[in-house]
Amino acid sequence: MKKIIISFILFSSTFSAQYTDINIIKEVKVKNKGVVVSAHPLASEAGAKVLKMGGNAYDAIVATQYALAVVYPQAGNIGGGGFLVGVKNNGEKFTIDYRETAPRKATHDMYIDKNGKANTDLSQNGRLAVGVPGSVAGFFATLKYCKLPMNQLIQPAIDLAKKGFTITEQEANLLNESKEYFQKHNKSSIVFVKNIPWKAGDILIQNELAETLKLIQKQGLKGFYEGKTAELLVAEMKKGNGIITLEDLKNYKVAERKALEFEYKGNTVVSMPLPSSGGILLAQMLKMAGYENLEKYQQNSAKAVQIMVEAERRAYADRAEYMGDPDFIQDKTSYLISDDYLKNRWKNFSFTKATPSSEVGKIIKQPKESTETTHISVIDKDGNAAAVTTTLNGLYGSKVVVSGAGFFLNNEMDDFSIKPGVPNMYGAVGGEANSVQPNKRMLSSMTPTIVLKNTKPYMVVGTPGGTTIPTSVYQSIIDVIDFKLNANISVNAPKFHHQWLPEIVAFEKNFPETTIKELEKLGYKAEKWNQIGRTEMILIDDDGNIHAVADGRGDDSVAVE
């Protein structure tokens, strides 16, 4: 078994905190054991703990998500939403959509000023940016696949919030960098703001959040969507221009949807359907790239990257035109992933030049901004698998903490097309299919995915990263299936990303320069990014050997039951 372990053993004379020993484990190889991979070691350990208590993969998923709401506040949450893709060991496939919804008072032009211009500050920051949270409802919807009761699954998170834990250097830096925004958008003092800068080893205690979690533990769904917590959330709305009401919270419902399935080179890919664009994009990109026999090339070679980029270009143009909440639009998934459609889409591909984005959609200038989400991959000893991606949307969401309840609220309303043709914070353009409407779910890029070989889980994969999520999952699958790379290399290899508009290809800073230069000669415009995604991957071979890898780009960690 190979392990890369980084330990922080820190003690404080002023706190009797329990969680001062943090072990970051980047890679494990095991058999007949359950494993959890997430963005934070303490969250992964919370999931592994319930596996040891007799829980299954879905118990571990719930416990890990609650723990992430405590130890990973920049994206882990009870104030946001997400998607779960599950494959049970009996072959049953299911998804749970607990994406946020637009409040009942939301209107088509709510972010358009009197001059007809889109005001993206309102859709990205503060109380008007908040969609009705779905996470807690999603956790309870998962319970029917679990073995343990909710009061046990939430306890590790309560302990973490109440007793406190030591923060890492990355977490300290993020809190310091966000201090100005926290102060701007919160009228009350919050635990995330200190007079002196945060540093690695400081202990973060969240008593208000602990009490909120206890209410959920005691009262179930009503402990969040009704009563004290709901009243505090609505009171927070009234401190600014927020529009979520008690009725919005009480009426929130998850949606269980049929998983999106398609074949890729003898494997079955199981991913999330609309309102996630991720599954459709994944199907489109893999199928189009498959027309060019990628296995002939090397990973990150110029020809391989060109094929993959051009598939990305065409898929993301379709995202803007066709995709949204399937309860509000005509769902064209089967048409968009059909070979007849995709072969026609691929006709103008050429190895001799970059395809102008104007040939696959109308050009609109757009900005590029940062990304923040979180992903969990789990498999248990019995072969049940789960992939979950959740988000607050931007870093710390709307930057608003519910006073008295201690959790961040999302800024998910920005994932709607606030005005057709105007890009969101990730640069994604959309049209009427993803326009703002009351009770509607906003389009997402989250792509939790399970790949099956001979009907059994072979790969469990996902990543954060806004619009870069589908392209990172796409690359991960191709790395393993086409390029025959192991989980470690696939996860940690430098990534690239293209999304139709803007007309640039983003490359991580350590991407091979020779490949970039070859592509530039063909007319591609390159841009260097510090980081693309943080992939969590589990591979299971034919003999049941498990290889789990947490991305080296962050504090991500694997835990074993």
mmCIF file of N, CA, C and O in Angstrom, residues 91-168:
data_model
loop_
_atom_site.group_PDB
_atom_site.id
_atom_site.type_symbol
_atom_site.label_atom_id
_atom_site.label_comp_id
_atom_site.label_asym_id
_atom_site.label_seq_id
_atom_site.Cartn_x
_atom_site.Cartn_y
_atom_site.Cartn_z
ATOM 1 N N GLY A 91 -26.795 -3.512 -9.146
ATOM 2 C CA GLY A 91 -26.904 -2.940 -10.482
ATOM 3 C C GLY A 91 -27.847 -1.757 -10.586
ATOM 4 O O GLY A 91 -27.896 -1.087 -11.626
ATOM 5 N N GLU A 92 -28.620 -1.470 -9.535
ATOM 6 C CA GLU A 92 -29.552 -0.340 -9.571
ATOM 7 C C GLU A 92 -28.796 0.979 -9.658
ATOM 8 O O GLU A 92 -27.845 1.220 -8.918
ATOM 9 N N LYS A 93 -29.234 1.844 -10.573
ATOM 10 C CA LYS A 93 -28.616 3.151 -10.762
ATOM 11 C C LYS A 93 -29.632 4.236 -10.390
ATOM 12 O O LYS A 93 -30.809 4.114 -10.711
ATOM 13 N N PHE A 94 -29.179 5.275 -9.737
ATOM 14 C CA PHE A 94 -30.101 6.337 -9.354
ATOM 15 C C PHE A 94 -29.360 7.659 -9.227
ATOM 16 O O PHE A 94 -28.130 7.692 -9.088
ATOM 17 N N THR A 95 -30.105 8.731 -9.303
ATOM 18 C CA THR A 95 -29.534 10.052 -9.041
ATOM 19 C C THR A 95 -30.472 10.812 -8.118
ATOM 20 O O THR A 95 -31.683 10.571 -8.104
ATOM 21 N N ILE A 96 -29.900 11.711 -7.345
ATOM 22 C CA ILE A 96 -30.684 12.618 -6.514
ATOM 23 C C ILE A 96 -30.258 14.050 -6.861
ATOM 24 O O ILE A 96 -29.075 14.394 -6.775
ATOM 25 N N ASP A 97 -31.226 14.833 -7.280
ATOM 26 C CA ASP A 97 -30.998 16.226 -7.664
ATOM 27 C C ASP A 97 -31.471 17.107 -6.512
ATOM 28 O O ASP A 97 -32.661 17.231 -6.267
ATOM 29 N N TYR A 98 -30.507 17.671 -5.774
ATOM 30 C CA TYR A 98 -30.875 18.626 -4.734
ATOM 31 C C TYR A 98 -30.252 19.993 -5.028
ATOM 32 O O TYR A 98 -29.759 20.703 -4.163
ATOM 33 N N ARG A 99 -30.329 20.317 -6.307
ATOM 34 C CA ARG A 99 -29.921 21.621 -6.798
ATOM 35 C C ARG A 99 -30.819 22.700 -6.181
ATOM 36 O O ARG A 99 -32.014 22.476 -5.941
ATOM 37 N N GLU A 100 -30.264 23.873 -5.949
ATOM 38 C CA GLU A 100 -31.060 24.980 -5.439
ATOM 39 C C GLU A 100 -32.120 25.391 -6.473
ATOM 40 O O GLU A 100 -31.985 25.094 -7.664
ATOM 41 N N THR A 101 -33.135 26.080 -6.003
ATOM 42 C CA THR A 101 -34.182 26.583 -6.904
ATOM 43 C C THR A 101 -34.315 28.100 -6.735
ATOM 44 O O THR A 101 -33.949 28.660 -5.695
ATOM 45 N N ALA A 102 -34.858 28.732 -7.767
ATOM 46 C CA ALA A 102 -35.130 30.174 -7.684
ATOM 47 C C ALA A 102 -36.290 30.413 -6.720
ATOM 48 O O ALA A 102 -37.274 29.665 -6.724
ATOM 49 N N PRO A 103 -36.199 31.418 -5.858
ATOM 50 C CA PRO A 103 -37.319 31.728 -4.963
ATOM 51 C C PRO A 103 -38.592 32.062 -5.747
ATOM 52 O O PRO A 103 -38.540 32.436 -6.922
ATOM 53 N N ARG A 104 -39.723 31.936 -5.072
ATOM 54 C CA ARG A 104 -41.024 32.179 -5.694
ATOM 55 C C ARG A 104 -41.141 33.619 -6.218
ATOM 56 O O ARG A 104 -41.855 33.873 -7.191
ATOM 57 N N LYS A 105 -40.449 34.552 -5.586
ATOM 58 C CA LYS A 105 -40.518 35.954 -6.000
ATOM 59 C C LYS A 105 -39.511 36.313 -7.095
ATOM 60 O O LYS A 105 -39.423 37.480 -7.504
ATOM 61 N N ALA A 106 -38.749 35.326 -7.570
ATOM 62 C CA ALA A 106 -37.767 35.594 -8.627
ATOM 63 C C ALA A 106 -38.483 35.976 -9.921
ATOM 64 O O ALA A 106 -39.574 35.482 -10.215
ATOM 65 N N THR A 107 -37.853 36.867 -10.688
ATOM 66 C CA THR A 107 -38.428 37.293 -11.968
ATOM 67 C C THR A 107 -37.383 37.204 -13.065
ATOM 68 O O THR A 107 -36.170 37.230 -12.806
ATOM 69 N N HIS A 108 -37.858 37.136 -14.285
ATOM 70 C CA HIS A 108 -37.000 36.977 -15.464
ATOM 71 C C HIS A 108 -35.916 38.051 -15.527
ATOM 72 O O HIS A 108 -34.759 37.780 -15.862
ATOM 73 N N ASP A 109 -36.268 39.300 -15.192
ATOM 74 C CA ASP A 109 -35.341 40.434 -15.353
ATOM 75 C C ASP A 109 -34.851 40.986 -14.017
ATOM 76 O O ASP A 109 -34.511 42.161 -13.919
ATOM 77 N N MET A 110 -34.800 40.162 -13.000
ATOM 78 C CA MET A 110 -34.478 40.664 -11.660
ATOM 79 C C MET A 110 -33.059 41.198 -11.527
ATOM 80 O O MET A 110 -32.765 41.937 -10.593
ATOM 81 N N TYR A 111 -32.177 40.847 -12.452
ATOM 82 C CA TYR A 111 -30.802 41.352 -12.392
ATOM 83 C C TYR A 111 -30.492 42.318 -13.538
ATOM 84 O O TYR A 111 -29.334 42.561 -13.859
ATOM 85 N N ILE A 112 -31.529 42.863 -14.133
ATOM 86 C CA ILE A 112 -31.366 43.826 -15.231
ATOM 87 C C ILE A 112 -31.652 45.235 -14.711
ATOM 88 O O ILE A 112 -32.696 45.467 -14.082
ATOM 89 N N ASP A 113 -30.730 46.176 -14.936
ATOM 90 C CA ASP A 113 -30.946 47.528 -14.418
ATOM 91 C C ASP A 113 -31.858 48.331 -15.353
ATOM 92 O O ASP A 113 -32.306 47.845 -16.398
ATOM 93 N N LYS A 114 -32.141 49.582 -14.970
ATOM 94 C CA LYS A 114 -33.102 50.406 -15.718
ATOM 95 C C LYS A 114 -32.630 50.735 -17.133
ATOM 96 O O LYS A 114 -33.427 51.120 -17.991
ATOM 97 N N ASN A 115 -31.300 50.551 -17.371
ATOM 98 C CA ASN A 115 -30.752 50.791 -18.706
ATOM 99 C C ASN A 115 -30.683 49.521 -19.543
ATOM 100 O O ASN A 115 -30.138 49.528 -20.650
ATOM 101 N N GLY A 116 -31.218 48.432 -18.991
ATOM 102 C CA GLY A 116 -31.236 47.171 -19.734
ATOM 103 C C GLY A 116 -29.959 46.366 -19.628
ATOM 104 O O GLY A 116 -29.782 45.373 -20.341
ATOM 105 N N LYS A 117 -29.072 46.785 -18.732
ATOM 106 C CA LYS A 117 -27.800 46.066 -18.572
ATOM 107 C C LYS A 117 -27.886 45.063 -17.427
ATOM 108 O O LYS A 117 -28.549 45.297 -16.414
ATOM 109 N N ALA A 118 -27.167 43.930 -17.591
ATOM 110 C CA ALA A 118 -27.147 42.903 -16.551
ATOM 111 C C ALA A 118 -26.248 43.353 -15.406
ATOM 112 O O ALA A 118 -25.107 43.772 -15.623
ATOM 113 N N ASN A 119 -26.752 43.261 -14.171
ATOM 114 C CA ASN A 119 -25.975 43.621 -12.987
ATOM 115 C C ASN A 119 -25.497 42.329 -12.321
ATOM 116 O O ASN A 119 -26.178 41.751 -11.477
ATOM 117 N N THR A 120 -24.317 41.861 -12.733
ATOM 118 C CA THR A 120 -23.822 40.577 -12.229
ATOM 119 C C THR A 120 -23.394 40.659 -10.766
ATOM 120 O O THR A 120 -23.302 39.622 -10.101
ATOM 121 N N ASP A 121 -23.173 41.866 -10.242
ATOM 122 C CA ASP A 121 -22.839 41.966 -8.812
ATOM 123 C C ASP A 121 -24.014 41.484 -7.964
ATOM 124 O O ASP A 121 -23.825 40.799 -6.953
ATOM 125 N N LEU A 122 -25.225 41.801 -8.384
ATOM 126 C CA LEU A 122 -26.403 41.377 -7.632
ATOM 127 C C LEU A 122 -26.622 39.865 -7.714
ATOM 128 O O LEU A 122 -27.135 39.254 -6.782
ATOM 129 N N SER A 123 -26.242 39.250 -8.835
ATOM 130 C CA SER A 123 -26.439 37.806 -8.980
ATOM 131 C C SER A 123 -25.300 36.998 -8.361
ATOM 132 O O SER A 123 -25.431 35.780 -8.207
ATOM 133 N N GLN A 124 -24.219 37.690 -7.974
ATOM 134 C CA GLN A 124 -23.044 36.977 -7.476
ATOM 135 C C GLN A 124 -22.732 37.253 -6.005
ATOM 136 O O GLN A 124 -22.072 36.434 -5.359
ATOM 137 N N ASN A 125 -23.199 38.370 -5.476
ATOM 138 C CA ASN A 125 -22.848 38.753 -4.104
ATOM 139 C C ASN A 125 -24.075 39.223 -3.339
ATOM 140 O O ASN A 125 -24.963 39.863 -3.901
ATOM 141 N N GLY A 126 -24.094 38.901 -2.059
ATOM 142 C CA GLY A 126 -25.182 39.387 -1.221
ATOM 143 C C GLY A 126 -26.436 38.526 -1.286
ATOM 144 O O GLY A 126 -26.469 37.463 -1.907
ATOM 145 N N ARG A 127 -27.498 39.013 -0.670
ATOM 146 C CA ARG A 127 -28.683 38.196 -0.386
ATOM 147 C C ARG A 127 -29.561 37.920 -1.598
ATOM 148 O O ARG A 127 -30.238 36.898 -1.646
ATOM 149 N N LEU A 128 -29.551 38.810 -2.584
ATOM 150 C CA LEU A 128 -30.376 38.575 -3.766
ATOM 151 C C LEU A 128 -29.797 37.464 -4.658
ATOM 152 O O LEU A 128 -30.485 36.927 -5.523
ATOM 153 N N ALA A 129 -28.543 37.089 -4.419
ATOM 154 C CA ALA A 129 -27.889 36.051 -5.225
ATOM 155 C C ALA A 129 -28.238 34.640 -4.763
ATOM 156 O O ALA A 129 -27.841 33.660 -5.396
ATOM 157 N N VAL A 130 -28.990 34.521 -3.664
ATOM 158 C CA VAL A 130 -29.177 33.227 -3.002
ATOM 159 C C VAL A 130 -30.367 32.457 -3.581
ATOM 160 O O VAL A 130 -31.476 32.982 -3.666
ATOM 161 N N GLY A 131 -30.125 31.202 -3.963
ATOM 162 C CA GLY A 131 -31.195 30.291 -4.333
ATOM 163 C C GLY A 131 -31.641 29.492 -3.112
ATOM 164 O O GLY A 131 -30.911 29.393 -2.117
ATOM 165 N N VAL A 132 -32.832 28.900 -3.166
ATOM 166 C CA VAL A 132 -33.351 28.115 -2.047
ATOM 167 C C VAL A 132 -32.461 26.883 -1.865
ATOM 168 O O VAL A 132 -32.328 26.081 -2.786
ATOM 169 N N PRO A 133 -31.826 26.709 -0.688
ATOM 170 C CA PRO A 133 -30.864 25.621 -0.499
ATOM 171 C C PRO A 133 -31.499 24.234 -0.604
ATOM 172 O O PRO A 133 -32.620 24.013 -0.136
ATOM 173 N N GLY A 134 -30.754 23.295 -1.198
ATOM 174 C CA GLY A 134 -31.266 21.938 -1.353
ATOM 175 C C GLY A 134 -30.474 20.869 -0.635
ATOM 176 O O GLY A 134 -30.913 19.713 -0.552
ATOM 177 N N SER A 135 -29.303 21.217 -0.094
ATOM 178 C CA SER A 135 -28.393 20.193 0.431
ATOM 179 C C SER A 135 -29.020 19.313 1.507
ATOM 180 O O SER A 135 -28.968 18.082 1.430
ATOM 181 N N VAL A 136 -29.614 19.923 2.519
ATOM 182 C CA VAL A 136 -30.139 19.135 3.639
ATOM 183 C C VAL A 136 -31.254 18.206 3.162
ATOM 184 O O VAL A 136 -31.326 17.034 3.566
ATOM 185 N N ALA A 137 -32.104 18.693 2.276
ATOM 186 C CA ALA A 137 -33.147 17.827 1.705
ATOM 187 C C ALA A 137 -32.515 16.668 0.940
ATOM 188 O O ALA A 137 -33.024 15.538 0.968
ATOM 189 N N GLY A 138 -31.408 16.946 0.270
ATOM 190 C CA GLY A 138 -30.702 15.890 -0.458
ATOM 191 C C GLY A 138 -30.141 14.828 0.463
ATOM 192 O O GLY A 138 -30.183 13.630 0.162
ATOM 193 N N PHE A 139 -29.618 15.261 1.607
ATOM 194 C CA PHE A 139 -29.076 14.298 2.572
ATOM 195 C C PHE A 139 -30.186 13.369 3.078
ATOM 196 O O PHE A 139 -29.989 12.152 3.214
ATOM 197 N N PHE A 140 -31.354 13.959 3.337
ATOM 198 C CA PHE A 140 -32.468 13.138 3.830
ATOM 199 C C PHE A 140 -33.017 12.232 2.729
ATOM 200 O O PHE A 140 -33.443 11.104 3.002
ATOM 201 N N ALA A 141 -32.988 12.695 1.486
ATOM 202 C CA ALA A 141 -33.432 11.850 0.375
ATOM 203 C C ALA A 141 -32.497 10.651 0.183
ATOM 204 O O ALA A 141 -32.928 9.592 -0.289
ATOM 205 N N THR A 142 -31.244 10.822 0.565
ATOM 206 C CA THR A 142 -30.260 9.732 0.447
ATOM 207 C C THR A 142 -30.513 8.643 1.485
ATOM 208 O O THR A 142 -30.086 7.496 1.317
ATOM 209 N N LEU A 143 -31.208 8.996 2.564
ATOM 210 C CA LEU A 143 -31.393 8.074 3.687
ATOM 211 C C LEU A 143 -32.015 6.740 3.289
ATOM 212 O O LEU A 143 -31.729 5.716 3.899
ATOM 213 N N LYS A 144 -32.874 6.750 2.260
ATOM 214 C CA LYS A 144 -33.541 5.498 1.898
ATOM 215 C C LYS A 144 -32.565 4.472 1.320
ATOM 216 O O LYS A 144 -32.887 3.289 1.225
ATOM 217 N N TYR A 145 -31.360 4.926 0.963
ATOM 218 C CA TYR A 145 -30.322 4.007 0.479
ATOM 219 C C TYR A 145 -29.307 3.678 1.577
ATOM 220 O O TYR A 145 -28.384 2.906 1.363
ATOM 221 N N CYS A 146 -29.475 4.296 2.752
ATOM 222 C CA CYS A 146 -28.527 4.147 3.853
ATOM 223 C C CYS A 146 -28.917 2.999 4.789
ATOM 224 O O CYS A 146 -30.031 2.470 4.719
ATOM 225 N N LYS A 147 -28.005 2.657 5.686
ATOM 226 C CA LYS A 147 -28.260 1.637 6.705
ATOM 227 C C LYS A 147 -28.377 2.234 8.104
ATOM 228 O O LYS A 147 -28.979 1.647 8.994
ATOM 229 N N LEU A 148 -27.785 3.402 8.295
ATOM 230 C CA LEU A 148 -27.744 4.025 9.615
ATOM 231 C C LEU A 148 -28.699 5.210 9.686
ATOM 232 O O LEU A 148 -29.006 5.826 8.661
ATOM 233 N N PRO A 149 -29.169 5.570 10.898
ATOM 234 C CA PRO A 149 -30.076 6.710 11.033
ATOM 235 C C PRO A 149 -29.328 8.040 10.932
ATOM 236 O O PRO A 149 -28.117 8.110 11.177
ATOM 237 N N MET A 150 -30.069 9.097 10.602
ATOM 238 C CA MET A 150 -29.462 10.417 10.406
ATOM 239 C C MET A 150 -28.763 10.911 11.667
ATOM 240 O O MET A 150 -27.720 11.578 11.571
ATOM 241 N N ASN A 151 -29.312 10.606 12.854
ATOM 242 C CA ASN A 151 -28.682 11.146 14.069
ATOM 243 C C ASN A 151 -27.256 10.646 14.238
ATOM 244 O O ASN A 151 -26.412 11.327 14.823
ATOM 245 N N GLN A 152 -26.928 9.456 13.687
ATOM 246 C CA GLN A 152 -25.554 8.964 13.732
ATOM 247 C C GLN A 152 -24.703 9.590 12.632
ATOM 248 O O GLN A 152 -23.519 9.887 12.845
ATOM 249 N N LEU A 153 -25.284 9.800 11.466
ATOM 250 C CA LEU A 153 -24.520 10.309 10.325
ATOM 251 C C LEU A 153 -24.115 11.767 10.498
ATOM 252 O O LEU A 153 -23.076 12.186 9.987
ATOM 253 N N ILE A 154 -24.913 12.526 11.234
ATOM 254 C CA ILE A 154 -24.623 13.950 11.409
ATOM 255 C C ILE A 154 -23.710 14.214 12.610
ATOM 256 O O ILE A 154 -23.101 15.281 12.716
ATOM 257 N N GLN A 155 -23.560 13.235 13.492
ATOM 258 C CA GLN A 155 -22.808 13.453 14.726
ATOM 259 C C GLN A 155 -21.349 13.853 14.513
ATOM 260 O O GLN A 155 -20.851 14.758 15.208
ATOM 261 N N PRO A 156 -20.621 13.215 13.579
ATOM 262 C CA PRO A 156 -19.226 13.662 13.374
ATOM 263 C C PRO A 156 -19.128 15.149 13.033
ATOM 264 O O PRO A 156 -18.212 15.831 13.498
ATOM 265 N N ALA A 157 -20.069 15.665 12.251
ATOM 266 C CA ALA A 157 -20.048 17.089 11.893
ATOM 267 C C ALA A 157 -20.334 17.964 13.103
ATOM 268 O O ALA A 157 -19.706 19.023 13.282
ATOM 269 N N ILE A 158 -21.269 17.538 13.946
ATOM 270 C CA ILE A 158 -21.568 18.298 15.174
ATOM 271 C C ILE A 158 -20.324 18.370 16.055
ATOM 272 O O ILE A 158 -19.973 19.434 16.588
ATOM 273 N N ASP A 159 -19.646 17.242 16.191
ATOM 274 C CA ASP A 159 -18.425 17.211 16.999
ATOM 275 C C ASP A 159 -17.361 18.150 16.439
ATOM 276 O O ASP A 159 -16.699 18.887 17.186
ATOM 277 N N LEU A 160 -17.191 18.131 15.129
ATOM 278 C CA LEU A 160 -16.189 18.993 14.484
ATOM 279 C C LEU A 160 -16.513 20.468 14.690
ATOM 280 O O LEU A 160 -15.620 21.288 14.938
ATOM 281 N N ALA A 161 -17.787 20.817 14.579
ATOM 282 C CA ALA A 161 -18.186 22.216 14.740
ATOM 283 C C ALA A 161 -18.028 22.680 16.175
ATOM 284 O O ALA A 161 -17.547 23.796 16.438
ATOM 285 N N LYS A 162 -18.420 21.840 17.120
ATOM 286 C CA LYS A 162 -18.440 22.228 18.527
ATOM 287 C C LYS A 162 -17.047 22.211 19.151
ATOM 288 O O LYS A 162 -16.674 23.106 19.901
ATOM 289 N N LYS A 163 -16.279 21.180 18.852
ATOM 290 C CA LYS A 163 -14.959 21.039 19.473
ATOM 291 C C LYS A 163 -13.879 21.803 18.718
ATOM 292 O O LYS A 163 -12.846 22.129 19.290
ATOM 293 N N GLY A 164 -14.126 22.061 17.435
ATOM 294 C CA GLY A 164 -13.158 22.807 16.649
ATOM 295 C C GLY A 164 -12.117 21.918 16.006
ATOM 296 O O GLY A 164 -11.949 20.754 16.365
ATOM 297 N N PHE A 165 -11.411 22.495 15.042
ATOM 298 C CA PHE A 165 -10.367 21.765 14.322
ATOM 299 C C PHE A 165 -9.311 22.760 13.870
ATOM 300 O O PHE A 165 -9.584 23.961 13.731
ATOM 301 N N THR A 166 -8.112 22.264 13.641
ATOM 302 C CA THR A 166 -7.037 23.148 13.186
ATOM 303 C C THR A 166 -7.144 23.349 11.684
ATOM 304 O O THR A 166 -7.370 22.397 10.928
ATOM 305 N N ILE A 167 -6.983 24.579 11.244
ATOM 306 C CA ILE A 167 -7.064 24.861 9.816
ATOM 307 C C ILE A 167 -5.677 24.758 9.184
ATOM 308 O O ILE A 167 -4.653 24.958 9.837
ATOM 309 N N THR A 168 -5.662 24.427 7.899
ATOM 310 C CA THR A 168 -4.413 24.301 7.161
ATOM 311 C C THR A 168 -4.003 25.657 6.595
ATOM 312 O O THR A 168 -4.767 26.634 6.661
#
